[in-house]
Short mmCIF file of C-alpha atoms in Angstrom, two decimals:
data_model
loop_
_atom_site.label_atom_id
_atom_site.label_comp_id
_atom_site.label_asym_id
_atom_site.label_seq_id
_atom_site.Cartn_x
_atom_site.Cartn_y
_atom_site.Cartn_z
CA MET N 618 104.69 86.17 114.34
CA THR N 619 103.65 83.04 116.08
CA GLU N 620 103.96 80.61 113.20
CA ARG N 621 106.54 80.64 110.48
CA PRO N 622 105.30 81.02 106.92
CA ALA N 623 105.88 78.04 104.64
CA PRO N 624 108.45 78.60 101.90
CA ALA N 625 106.70 80.29 99.01
CA THR N 626 106.86 79.21 95.40
CA VAL N 627 107.60 81.50 92.47
CA SER N 628 103.99 81.21 91.29
CA GLU N 629 102.60 82.09 94.75
CA LEU N 630 104.86 85.13 94.98
CA LEU N 631 103.91 86.28 91.47
CA ALA N 632 100.23 85.95 92.39
CA GLN N 633 100.79 88.13 95.48
CA GLU N 634 102.37 90.84 93.36
CA ARG N 635 99.53 90.81 90.82
CA ARG N 636 96.95 90.94 93.62
CA LEU N 637 98.62 93.70 95.63
CA THR N 638 98.39 96.53 93.09
CA LEU N 639 97.30 99.90 94.44
CA PRO N 640 94.96 102.39 92.77
CA ARG N 641 97.28 105.27 93.77
CA PHE N 642 100.16 105.93 96.14
CA GLY N 643 101.22 109.25 97.59
CA TYR N 644 102.23 110.77 100.90
CA GLU N 645 99.00 109.98 102.74
CA GLU N 646 99.00 106.37 101.54
CA ALA N 647 102.64 105.99 102.56
CA TYR N 648 101.85 107.25 106.05
CA ALA N 649 98.79 105.01 106.38
CA LEU N 650 100.64 101.91 105.16
CA GLY N 651 103.69 102.69 107.29
CA THR N 652 101.69 103.21 110.47
CA LEU N 653 99.76 100.00 109.76
CA LEU N 654 103.06 98.10 109.45
CA VAL N 655 104.33 99.64 112.68
CA ARG N 656 101.11 98.70 114.50
CA LEU N 657 101.33 95.09 113.28
CA ALA N 658 105.00 94.89 114.25
CA ARG N 659 104.34 96.33 117.72
CA GLU N 660 101.49 93.87 118.31
CA ARG N 661 104.05 91.09 117.72
CA ASN N 662 106.96 92.74 119.53
CA ALA N 663 108.84 92.48 116.25
CA PRO N 664 112.25 94.20 116.37
CA VAL N 665 112.02 95.67 112.88
CA ALA N 666 112.72 98.76 110.87
CA VAL N 667 110.10 99.84 108.31
CA ASP N 668 110.85 101.91 105.22
CA ILE N 669 108.69 103.18 102.36
CA ARG N 670 110.09 104.86 99.26
CA ARG N 671 108.51 106.35 96.18
CA GLY N 672 111.23 106.71 93.59
CA ALA N 673 114.26 108.23 95.27
CA GLN N 674 112.23 109.86 98.08
CA GLN N 675 111.91 108.23 101.48
CA LEU N 676 108.30 108.79 102.56
CA PHE N 677 108.30 106.79 105.79
CA HIS N 678 110.87 105.25 108.11
CA VAL N 679 110.54 103.90 111.65
CA ALA N 680 112.95 101.81 113.70
CA LEU N 681 111.32 99.86 116.52
CA PRO N 682 113.03 98.69 119.72
CA GLY N 683 115.40 95.83 119.06
CA SER N 684 116.25 96.96 115.53
CA SER N 685 119.64 98.45 114.68
CA ALA N 686 121.56 100.26 111.99
CA ASP N 687 122.17 96.83 110.44
CA ASN N 688 118.44 96.69 109.62
CA ASP N 689 118.75 100.01 107.77
CA ALA N 690 121.60 98.53 105.71
CA TRP N 691 119.49 95.44 104.93
CA ILE N 692 116.60 97.70 103.90
CA GLU N 693 118.83 99.49 101.41
CA ARG N 694 120.16 96.24 99.92
CA LYS N 695 116.73 94.59 99.65
CA ARG N 696 115.15 97.76 98.20
CA ARG N 697 117.81 97.92 95.49
CA VAL N 698 116.75 94.43 94.35
CA VAL N 699 113.15 95.66 93.98
CA GLU N 700 114.33 98.71 92.07
CA ARG N 701 116.51 96.64 89.73
CA TYR N 702 114.13 93.72 89.08
CA GLY N 703 110.71 95.34 89.64
CA GLU N 704 109.73 92.40 91.85
CA SER N 705 109.86 91.58 95.54
CA SER N 706 113.27 90.78 96.97
CA TYR N 707 111.85 87.45 98.17
CA LEU N 708 110.60 86.53 94.69
CA VAL N 709 113.98 87.32 93.15
CA GLY N 710 115.80 85.16 95.69
CA THR N 711 113.23 82.38 95.34
CA ARG N 712 113.69 82.35 91.55
CA PHE N 713 117.42 81.78 91.96
CA ARG N 714 116.85 79.03 94.53
CA ALA N 715 114.31 77.36 92.20
CA LYS N 716 117.10 77.15 89.60
CA GLY N 717 119.37 75.39 92.10
CA THR N 718 121.61 78.35 92.80
CA THR N 719 121.60 81.52 94.90
CA PHE N 720 121.35 85.20 94.10
CA GLU N 721 124.81 85.72 95.57
CA GLN N 722 126.35 83.00 93.37
CA SER N 723 124.63 83.79 90.10
CA SER N 724 123.37 87.38 89.89
CA ARG N 725 126.80 88.92 89.27
CA LEU N 726 125.73 91.77 91.57
CA ASP N 727 127.67 92.96 94.60
CA PRO N 728 126.13 91.35 97.74
CA ASP N 729 127.19 94.43 99.72
CA THR N 730 124.83 96.46 97.52
CA TYR N 731 122.01 93.98 96.72
CA ALA N 732 120.25 91.38 98.89
CA ALA N 733 117.57 89.11 97.46
CA HIS N 734 116.20 88.29 100.91
CA GLY N 735 112.54 88.65 101.81
CA GLY N 736 111.19 91.92 103.11
CA SER N 737 111.08 94.42 100.25
CA PHE N 738 107.96 94.53 98.12
CA PRO N 739 107.25 96.66 95.06
CA ILE N 740 104.69 99.40 95.34
CA THR N 741 102.80 98.91 92.10
CA VAL N 742 100.18 101.42 91.00
CA GLU N 743 97.49 100.61 88.44
CA GLY N 744 98.43 102.13 85.09
CA ALA N 745 101.87 103.25 86.31
CA GLY N 746 103.74 100.08 87.29
CA VAL N 747 106.33 99.88 90.06
CA ILE N 748 106.82 103.30 91.60
CA GLY N 749 108.55 102.42 94.87
CA ALA N 750 109.10 99.85 97.58
CA VAL N 751 107.92 99.03 101.08
CA THR N 752 110.56 97.24 103.13
CA VAL N 753 110.79 95.55 106.52
CA SER N 754 113.97 94.22 108.13
CA GLY N 755 114.54 92.47 111.43
CA LEU N 756 112.83 89.07 111.19
CA PRO N 757 113.76 85.95 109.21
CA GLN N 758 113.25 86.72 105.53
CA ALA N 759 109.99 84.80 105.06
CA GLU N 760 108.52 86.62 108.08
CA ASP N 761 109.69 90.04 106.86
CA HIS N 762 107.99 89.29 103.53
CA ALA N 763 104.81 87.95 105.18
CA LEU N 764 104.51 91.07 107.37
CA VAL N 765 104.67 93.36 104.34
CA VAL N 766 102.16 91.23 102.42
CA GLU N 767 99.76 91.17 105.36
CA ALA N 768 99.97 94.95 105.71
CA LEU N 769 99.35 95.50 101.99
CA GLU N 770 96.37 93.12 102.06
CA ARG N 771 94.86 94.97 105.02
CA PHE N 772 95.66 98.34 103.47
CA LEU N 773 93.87 97.40 100.26
CA SER N 774 90.84 96.06 102.12
CA THR N 775 90.40 99.18 104.27
CA PRO N 776 87.60 101.41 102.99
CA GLU N 777 88.63 104.95 102.09
CA GLU N 778 87.59 107.67 104.49
#
């Protein structure tokens, strides 16, 4: 990404989550969203790993040049925050910061298992709620989050074939 996203507020992040609700999400949608994320990352030479899960099943995973096994570990930790809180990992971390503390200091959760850093976003389906997570790791947290949000916005605006 050429410009860094401004720090987001809790209300801005909540609005993103309300706006980025999908009508459905299955294997084909996971592939389409995942390949869109990979294309965006490649256009920017972003050294990221991309992961999409529905429940316990991994539906998509790609590691691009410059990423490492550390990114896979970050994906797991950020995704667990989405699964536990039902909100983006960036929103959860931002909420703690807005209260003058950090997730690590105040959540009482093991930081080796959970990371409230930007990059994991809930996959929310109309009428079903949060059914999974799409996660990117490899950039600064605000950029990881912004990449996922951009991909979801484009995905939702693409007409069905």
